[in-house]
XYZ file of C-alpha atoms in Angstrom:
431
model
C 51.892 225.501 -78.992
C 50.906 228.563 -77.466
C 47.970 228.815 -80.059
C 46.335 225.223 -78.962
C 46.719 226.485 -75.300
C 44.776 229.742 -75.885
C 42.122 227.309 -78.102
C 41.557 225.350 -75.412
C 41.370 228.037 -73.023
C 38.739 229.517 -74.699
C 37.093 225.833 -74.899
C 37.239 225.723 -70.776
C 36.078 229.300 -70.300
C 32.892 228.516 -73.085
C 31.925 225.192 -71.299
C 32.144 226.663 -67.420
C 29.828 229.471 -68.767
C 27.020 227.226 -69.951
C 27.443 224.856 -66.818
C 27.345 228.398 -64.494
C 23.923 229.687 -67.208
C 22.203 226.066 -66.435
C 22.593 225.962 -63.231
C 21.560 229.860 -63.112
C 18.279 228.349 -65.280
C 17.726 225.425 -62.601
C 17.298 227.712 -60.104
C 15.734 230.143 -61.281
C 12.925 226.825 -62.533
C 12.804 225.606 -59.285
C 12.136 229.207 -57.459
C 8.916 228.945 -59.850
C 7.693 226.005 -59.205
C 8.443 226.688 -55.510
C 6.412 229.636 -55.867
C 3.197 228.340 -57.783
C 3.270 224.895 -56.329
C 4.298 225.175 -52.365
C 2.640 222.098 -51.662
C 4.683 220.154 -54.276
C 2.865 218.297 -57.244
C 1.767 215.072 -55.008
C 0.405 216.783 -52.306
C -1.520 219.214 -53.996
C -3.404 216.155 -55.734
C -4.659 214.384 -52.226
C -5.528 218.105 -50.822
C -7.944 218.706 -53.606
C -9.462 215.537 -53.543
C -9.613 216.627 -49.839
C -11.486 219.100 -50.236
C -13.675 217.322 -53.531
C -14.552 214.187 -50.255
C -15.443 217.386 -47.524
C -17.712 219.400 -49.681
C -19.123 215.561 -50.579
C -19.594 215.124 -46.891
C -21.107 218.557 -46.729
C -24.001 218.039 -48.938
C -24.313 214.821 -47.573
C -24.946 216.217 -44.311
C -27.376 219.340 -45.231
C -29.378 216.928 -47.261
C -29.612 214.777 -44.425
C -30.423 217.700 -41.735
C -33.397 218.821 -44.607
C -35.070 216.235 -43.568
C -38.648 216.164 -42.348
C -37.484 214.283 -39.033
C -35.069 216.603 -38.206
C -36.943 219.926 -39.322
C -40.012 218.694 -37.035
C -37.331 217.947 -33.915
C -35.754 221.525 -34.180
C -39.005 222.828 -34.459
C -40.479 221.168 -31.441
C -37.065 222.605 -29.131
C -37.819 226.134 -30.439
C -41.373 226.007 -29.306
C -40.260 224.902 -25.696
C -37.404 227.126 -26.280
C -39.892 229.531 -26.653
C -42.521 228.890 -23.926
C -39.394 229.021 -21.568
C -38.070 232.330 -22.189
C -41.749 233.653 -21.946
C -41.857 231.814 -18.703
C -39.210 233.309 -17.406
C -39.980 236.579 -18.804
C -42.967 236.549 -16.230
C -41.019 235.101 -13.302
C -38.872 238.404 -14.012
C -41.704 240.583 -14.450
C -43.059 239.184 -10.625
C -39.606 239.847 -9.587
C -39.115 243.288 -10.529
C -42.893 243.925 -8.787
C -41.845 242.364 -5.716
C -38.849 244.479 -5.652
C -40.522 247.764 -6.526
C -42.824 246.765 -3.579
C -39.782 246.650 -0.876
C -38.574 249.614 -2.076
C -41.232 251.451 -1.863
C -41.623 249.787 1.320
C -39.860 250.663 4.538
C -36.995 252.015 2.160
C -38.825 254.667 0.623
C -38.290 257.831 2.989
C -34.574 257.074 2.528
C -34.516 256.828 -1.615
C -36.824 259.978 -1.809
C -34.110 261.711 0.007
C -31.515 260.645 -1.809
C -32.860 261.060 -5.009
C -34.006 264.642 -4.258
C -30.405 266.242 -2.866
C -27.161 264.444 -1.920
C -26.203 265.042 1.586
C -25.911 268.638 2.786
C -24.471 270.800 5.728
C -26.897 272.315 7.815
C -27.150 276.435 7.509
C -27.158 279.212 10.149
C -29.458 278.995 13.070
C -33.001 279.757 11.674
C -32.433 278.763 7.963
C -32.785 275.302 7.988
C -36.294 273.760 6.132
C -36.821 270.342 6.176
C -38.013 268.337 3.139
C -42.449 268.969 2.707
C -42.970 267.955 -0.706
C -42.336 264.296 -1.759
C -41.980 263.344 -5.097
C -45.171 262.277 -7.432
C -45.032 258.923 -9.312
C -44.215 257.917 -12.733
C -47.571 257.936 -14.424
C -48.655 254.168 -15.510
C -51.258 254.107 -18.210
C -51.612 250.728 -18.426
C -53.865 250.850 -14.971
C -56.390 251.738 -16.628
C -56.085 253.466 -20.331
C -59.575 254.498 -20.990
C -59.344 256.630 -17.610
C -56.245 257.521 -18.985
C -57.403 258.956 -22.499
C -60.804 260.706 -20.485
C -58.145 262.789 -18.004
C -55.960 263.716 -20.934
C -58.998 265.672 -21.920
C -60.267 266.808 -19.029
C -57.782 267.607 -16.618
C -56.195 271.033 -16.183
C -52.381 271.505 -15.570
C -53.331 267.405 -14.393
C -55.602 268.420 -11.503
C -59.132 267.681 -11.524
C -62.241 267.702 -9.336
C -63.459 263.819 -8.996
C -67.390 263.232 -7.134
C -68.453 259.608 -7.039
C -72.564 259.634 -7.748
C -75.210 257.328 -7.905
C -78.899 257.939 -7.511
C -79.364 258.277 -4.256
C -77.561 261.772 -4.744
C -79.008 262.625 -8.099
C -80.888 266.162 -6.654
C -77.366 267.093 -4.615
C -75.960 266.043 -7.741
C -77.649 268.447 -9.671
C -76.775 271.530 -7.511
C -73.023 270.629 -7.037
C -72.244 270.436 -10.645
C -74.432 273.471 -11.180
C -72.422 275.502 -9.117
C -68.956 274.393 -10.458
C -70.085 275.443 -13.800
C -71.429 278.881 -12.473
C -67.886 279.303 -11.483
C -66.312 278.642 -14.719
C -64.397 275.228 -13.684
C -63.473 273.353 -16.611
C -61.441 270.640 -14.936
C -64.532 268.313 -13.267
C -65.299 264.609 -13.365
C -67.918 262.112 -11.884
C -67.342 258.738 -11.562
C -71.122 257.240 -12.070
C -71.722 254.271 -10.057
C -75.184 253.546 -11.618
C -76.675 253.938 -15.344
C -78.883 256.533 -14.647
C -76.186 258.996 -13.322
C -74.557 258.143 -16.449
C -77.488 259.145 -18.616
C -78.121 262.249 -15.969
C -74.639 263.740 -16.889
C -74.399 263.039 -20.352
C -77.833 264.967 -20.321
C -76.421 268.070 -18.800
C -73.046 267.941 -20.739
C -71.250 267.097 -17.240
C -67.615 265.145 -17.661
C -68.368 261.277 -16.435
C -66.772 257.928 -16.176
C -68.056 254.646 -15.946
C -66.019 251.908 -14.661
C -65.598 248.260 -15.969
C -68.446 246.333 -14.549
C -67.023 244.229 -11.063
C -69.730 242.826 -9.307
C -68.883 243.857 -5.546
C -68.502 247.364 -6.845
C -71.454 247.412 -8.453
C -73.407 246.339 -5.777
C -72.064 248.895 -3.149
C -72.517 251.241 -6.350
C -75.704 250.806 -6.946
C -77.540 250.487 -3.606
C -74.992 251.705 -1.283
C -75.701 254.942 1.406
C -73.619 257.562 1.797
C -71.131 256.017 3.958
C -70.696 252.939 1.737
C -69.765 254.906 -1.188
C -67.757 256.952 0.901
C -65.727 253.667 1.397
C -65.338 252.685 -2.245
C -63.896 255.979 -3.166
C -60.687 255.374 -1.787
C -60.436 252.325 -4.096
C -61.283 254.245 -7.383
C -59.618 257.105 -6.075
C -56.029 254.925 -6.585
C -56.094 254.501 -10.501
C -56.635 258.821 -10.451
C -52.974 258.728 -8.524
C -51.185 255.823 -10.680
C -52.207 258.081 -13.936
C -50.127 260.680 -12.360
C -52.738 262.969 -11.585
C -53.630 265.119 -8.433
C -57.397 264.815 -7.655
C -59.678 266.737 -5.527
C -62.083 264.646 -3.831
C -65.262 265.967 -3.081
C -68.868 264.809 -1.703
C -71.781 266.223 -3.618
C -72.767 267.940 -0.739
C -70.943 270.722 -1.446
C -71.417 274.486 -3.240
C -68.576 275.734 -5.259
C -68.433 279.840 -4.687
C -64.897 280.000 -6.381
C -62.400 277.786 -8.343
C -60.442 275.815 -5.395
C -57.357 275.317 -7.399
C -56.534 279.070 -7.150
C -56.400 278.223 -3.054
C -54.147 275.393 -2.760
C -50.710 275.401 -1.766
C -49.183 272.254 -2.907
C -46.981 271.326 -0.287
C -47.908 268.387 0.969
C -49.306 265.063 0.483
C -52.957 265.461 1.253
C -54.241 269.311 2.026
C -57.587 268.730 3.761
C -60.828 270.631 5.071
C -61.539 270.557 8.730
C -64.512 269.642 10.783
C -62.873 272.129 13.273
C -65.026 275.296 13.662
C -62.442 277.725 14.850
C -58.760 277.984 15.171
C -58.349 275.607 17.739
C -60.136 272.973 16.707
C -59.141 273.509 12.771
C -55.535 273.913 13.103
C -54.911 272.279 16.747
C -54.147 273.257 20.556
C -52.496 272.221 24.137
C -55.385 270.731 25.933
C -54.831 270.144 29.408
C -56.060 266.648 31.428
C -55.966 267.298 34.603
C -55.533 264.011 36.886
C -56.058 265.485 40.894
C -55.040 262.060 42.310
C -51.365 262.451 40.866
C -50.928 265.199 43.072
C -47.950 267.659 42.025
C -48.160 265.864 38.420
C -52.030 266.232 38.170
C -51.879 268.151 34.716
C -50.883 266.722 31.659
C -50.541 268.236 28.279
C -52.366 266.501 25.432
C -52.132 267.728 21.219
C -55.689 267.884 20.201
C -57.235 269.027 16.323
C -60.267 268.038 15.239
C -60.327 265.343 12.497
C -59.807 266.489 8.769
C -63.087 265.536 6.286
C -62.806 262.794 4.429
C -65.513 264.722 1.848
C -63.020 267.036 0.596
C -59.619 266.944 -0.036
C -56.135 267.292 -1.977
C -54.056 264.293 -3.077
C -51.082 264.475 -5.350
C -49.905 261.588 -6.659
C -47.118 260.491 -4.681
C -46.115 257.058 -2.870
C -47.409 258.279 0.834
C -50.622 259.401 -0.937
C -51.148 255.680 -2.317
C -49.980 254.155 0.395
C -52.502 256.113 2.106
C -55.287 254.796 -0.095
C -54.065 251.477 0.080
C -54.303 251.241 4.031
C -57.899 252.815 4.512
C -59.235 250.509 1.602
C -57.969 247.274 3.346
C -59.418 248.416 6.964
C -62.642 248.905 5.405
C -62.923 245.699 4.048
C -61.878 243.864 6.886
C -63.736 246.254 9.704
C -66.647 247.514 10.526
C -65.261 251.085 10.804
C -66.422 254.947 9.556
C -64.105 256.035 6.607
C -63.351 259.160 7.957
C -62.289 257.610 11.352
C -59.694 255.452 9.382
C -58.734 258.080 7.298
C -57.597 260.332 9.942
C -55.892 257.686 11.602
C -53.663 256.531 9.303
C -52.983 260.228 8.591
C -51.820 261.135 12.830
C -51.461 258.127 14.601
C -47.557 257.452 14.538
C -45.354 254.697 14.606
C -45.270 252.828 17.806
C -44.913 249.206 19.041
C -46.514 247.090 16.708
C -47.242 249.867 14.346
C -45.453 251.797 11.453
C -47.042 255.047 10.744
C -48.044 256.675 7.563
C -44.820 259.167 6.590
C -47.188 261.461 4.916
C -46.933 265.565 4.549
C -50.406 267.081 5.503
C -52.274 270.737 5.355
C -55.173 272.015 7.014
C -57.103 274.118 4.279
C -58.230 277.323 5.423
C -61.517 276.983 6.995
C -63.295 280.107 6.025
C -62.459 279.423 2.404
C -62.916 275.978 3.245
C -66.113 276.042 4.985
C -67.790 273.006 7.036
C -71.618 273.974 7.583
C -71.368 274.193 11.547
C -69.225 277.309 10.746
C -71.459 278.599 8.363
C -74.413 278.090 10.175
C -73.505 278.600 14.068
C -70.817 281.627 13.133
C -70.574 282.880 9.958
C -74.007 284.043 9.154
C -74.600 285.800 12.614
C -71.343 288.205 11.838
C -71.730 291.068 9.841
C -68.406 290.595 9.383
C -67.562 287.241 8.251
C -70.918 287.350 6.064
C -69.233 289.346 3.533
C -66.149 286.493 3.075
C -67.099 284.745 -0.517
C -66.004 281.063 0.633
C -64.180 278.626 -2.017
C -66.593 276.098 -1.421
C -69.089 275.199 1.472
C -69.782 271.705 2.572
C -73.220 270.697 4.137
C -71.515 267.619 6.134
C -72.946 268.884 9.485
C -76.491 268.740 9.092
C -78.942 265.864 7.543
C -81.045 268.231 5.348
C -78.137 269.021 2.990
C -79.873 269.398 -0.514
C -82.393 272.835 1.117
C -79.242 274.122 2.613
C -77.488 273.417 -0.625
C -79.938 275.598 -2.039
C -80.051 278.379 0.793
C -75.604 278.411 0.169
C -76.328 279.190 -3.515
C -78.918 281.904 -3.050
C -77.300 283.738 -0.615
C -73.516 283.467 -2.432
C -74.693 283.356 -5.535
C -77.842 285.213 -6.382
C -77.348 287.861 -3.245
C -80.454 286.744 -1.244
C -79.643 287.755 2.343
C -82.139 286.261 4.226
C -81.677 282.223 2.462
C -80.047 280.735 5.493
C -81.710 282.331 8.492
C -84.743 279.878 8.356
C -82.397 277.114 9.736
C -81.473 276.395 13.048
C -77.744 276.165 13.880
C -77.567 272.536 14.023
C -79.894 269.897 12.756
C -83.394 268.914 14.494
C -82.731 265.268 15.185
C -81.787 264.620 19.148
């Protein structure tokens, strides 16, 4: 008995082992399966005939959106996609002008000083300087890039002599360059207003620049006196500043005795000549107006200088100087009024009812270096003294019969002739 029990033991303990090893085995199946089919066998059928319809649908579509129709439709939005963005590309273009235009406006004293020096404390009794030198302008080639490309070559240390010529002033011309080559000045440039002073300089290996034809140039060009060329200089004389370079004006009426940029001091906007012929009238004084009908206030103090020349001067290249140049060129077109007059007005006269002045730094040049030709001819050739001074230049702007007194300057400065300007009287012969 005991031996069946054992058998049958052993019979129990054989058949719970292979129940425990296939369930073990169904499990371990099923983890499979789960693993490489997480979907489950149905659903993995319907997803990839999913997918089989959407990539159907797919081509479908791109065949359809190939088609000429279509291709000619998104073709037509680009180009008005297109014309629009350039459109507004110039509406920002205008914007940005406009705005550059304010703010260089009644704004601009403020931004210069703020973009020079953040705010300071103010020193010790005696050391405090005020701002003299304002800023000079990003250079803008685009104005005018042939100008652009001539000054590259021309220009020293971008400084440069400019004369505007036609031929009315061909002899004077002749003797001004002369001179400024006598000296040894390298940096020199005339603006020809006709085609003969073209061909005239081209001749004598002088630096010159035509501008683009423009009809109401031309004509003032061409034909003009000395007054209406005068006139148009300040309108060439703007592109010279937007190219970022400082120009010295000058009339042909003038002899060049020594290289002028040696006597500049750079300070200030404009640095002008005088018509003044001593130091009050060059560099200013108290004149008292005296009133007797006002009784105890019968004198009053009045700030007199004689008015700078508009033949000769200094610019650098800064938004007062252009500003400058902007004002006198829009008088002139719209009034019958002498360039110099508006020149030195929009230089002193400032701002008052009605009227903003012109925030500009100014210089009075030396005026024995500097020399007008009523100081020349009433003083400085009747001192012993002041006849041994070698000028920087001398400018014939007092007296009608420049081009033999151009002549007398250079024989007596240049060529030591002593006796070349005592033949002339002190001032000219007309009453």
């Amino acid at each position: 008995m005991a031996g069946i029990r054992r058998e049958k033991g052993n019979q129990s303990s054989m058949k719970g082992s292979r129940i425990a090893a296939a369930i073990g085995i169904g499990v371990l199946v099923g983890c499979i399966f789960a693993f490489l089919f997480p979907s489950g066998f149905f659903t993995s059928n319907s997803v990839a005939q999913n997918r089989h319809l959407s990539k159907s649908n797919i081509q479908v579509d791109s065949s359809s959106c190939e088609s000429t129709e279509k291709i000619n439709l998104l073709k037509a939005d680009l180009m008005r996609l297109s014309d629009k963005n350039a459109e507004l590309k110039k509406q920002v273009r205008e914007l940005n002008e406009k705005v550059q235009l304010t703010e260089q406006g009644k704004d601009n004293a403020r931004e210069q000083v703020q973009m020079l020096s953040e705010p300071q404390k103010a020193g010790p009794f005696g050391t405090v300087k005020s701002l003299r030198t304002n800023p000079t302008v990003a250079p803008d080639e685009s104005v005018n890039p042939r100008l652009a490309k001539i000054l590259a070559e021309v220009a020293v240390r971008k400084e440069i002599i400019v004369a505007l010529a036609n031929s009315n002033v061909k002899p004077m011309l002749e003797v001004w360059f002369t001179s400024i080559k006598k000296v040894g000045i390298p940096n020199f440039l005339v603006v020809a207003l006709d085609d003969a002073i073209l061909d005239f300089c081209k001749e004598n290996s002088v630096p010159v620049y035509q501008r683009d034809r423009d009809e109401a140039i031309d004509s003032v060009g061409k034909t003009g006196g000395n007054h209406a060329v005068s006139a148009l200089k300040f309108r060439i004389l703007r592109e010279f500043l937007q190219l970022g370079y400082s120009v010295l004006l000058s009339d042909v009426d003038i002899v060049y005795l020594q290289n002028p940029f040696d006597h500049l001091y750079r300070d200030s906007d404009v640095e002008s000549m005088s018509d003044g012929h001593n130091n009050m009238t060059a560099y200013g004084y108290n004149d008292v107006f005296d009133e007797p009908a006002m009784g105890w206030a019968r004198y009053a103090h009045t700030m007199r200088i004689w008015v700078y020349n508009s033949g000769f001067f200094y610019i650098r290249p800064t938004i007062p100087s252009i500003e400058l140049l902007d004002r006198i060129a829009d008088r002139l077109a719209h009034e019958n009024a002498w360039d110099q007059a508006v020149f030195n007005e929009e230089l002193f006269f400032p701002s008052h009812p009605g009227y903003v002045g012109l925030h500009a730094a100014k210089r009075t040049m030396d005026m024995y270096l500097f020399m007008n030709s009523k100081v020349l001819f009433k003083t400085v050739r009747k001192d012993d003294n002041l006849k041994k001074l070698k000028p920087v230049i001398v400018h014939v702007n007092y007296h009608p019969d420049k081009l033999p007194r151009m002549k007398a300057v250079f024989e007596f400065y240049v060529n030591g002739k002593q006796d070349a300007l005592d033949s002339f009287p002190d001032g000219s012969e007309w009453q």
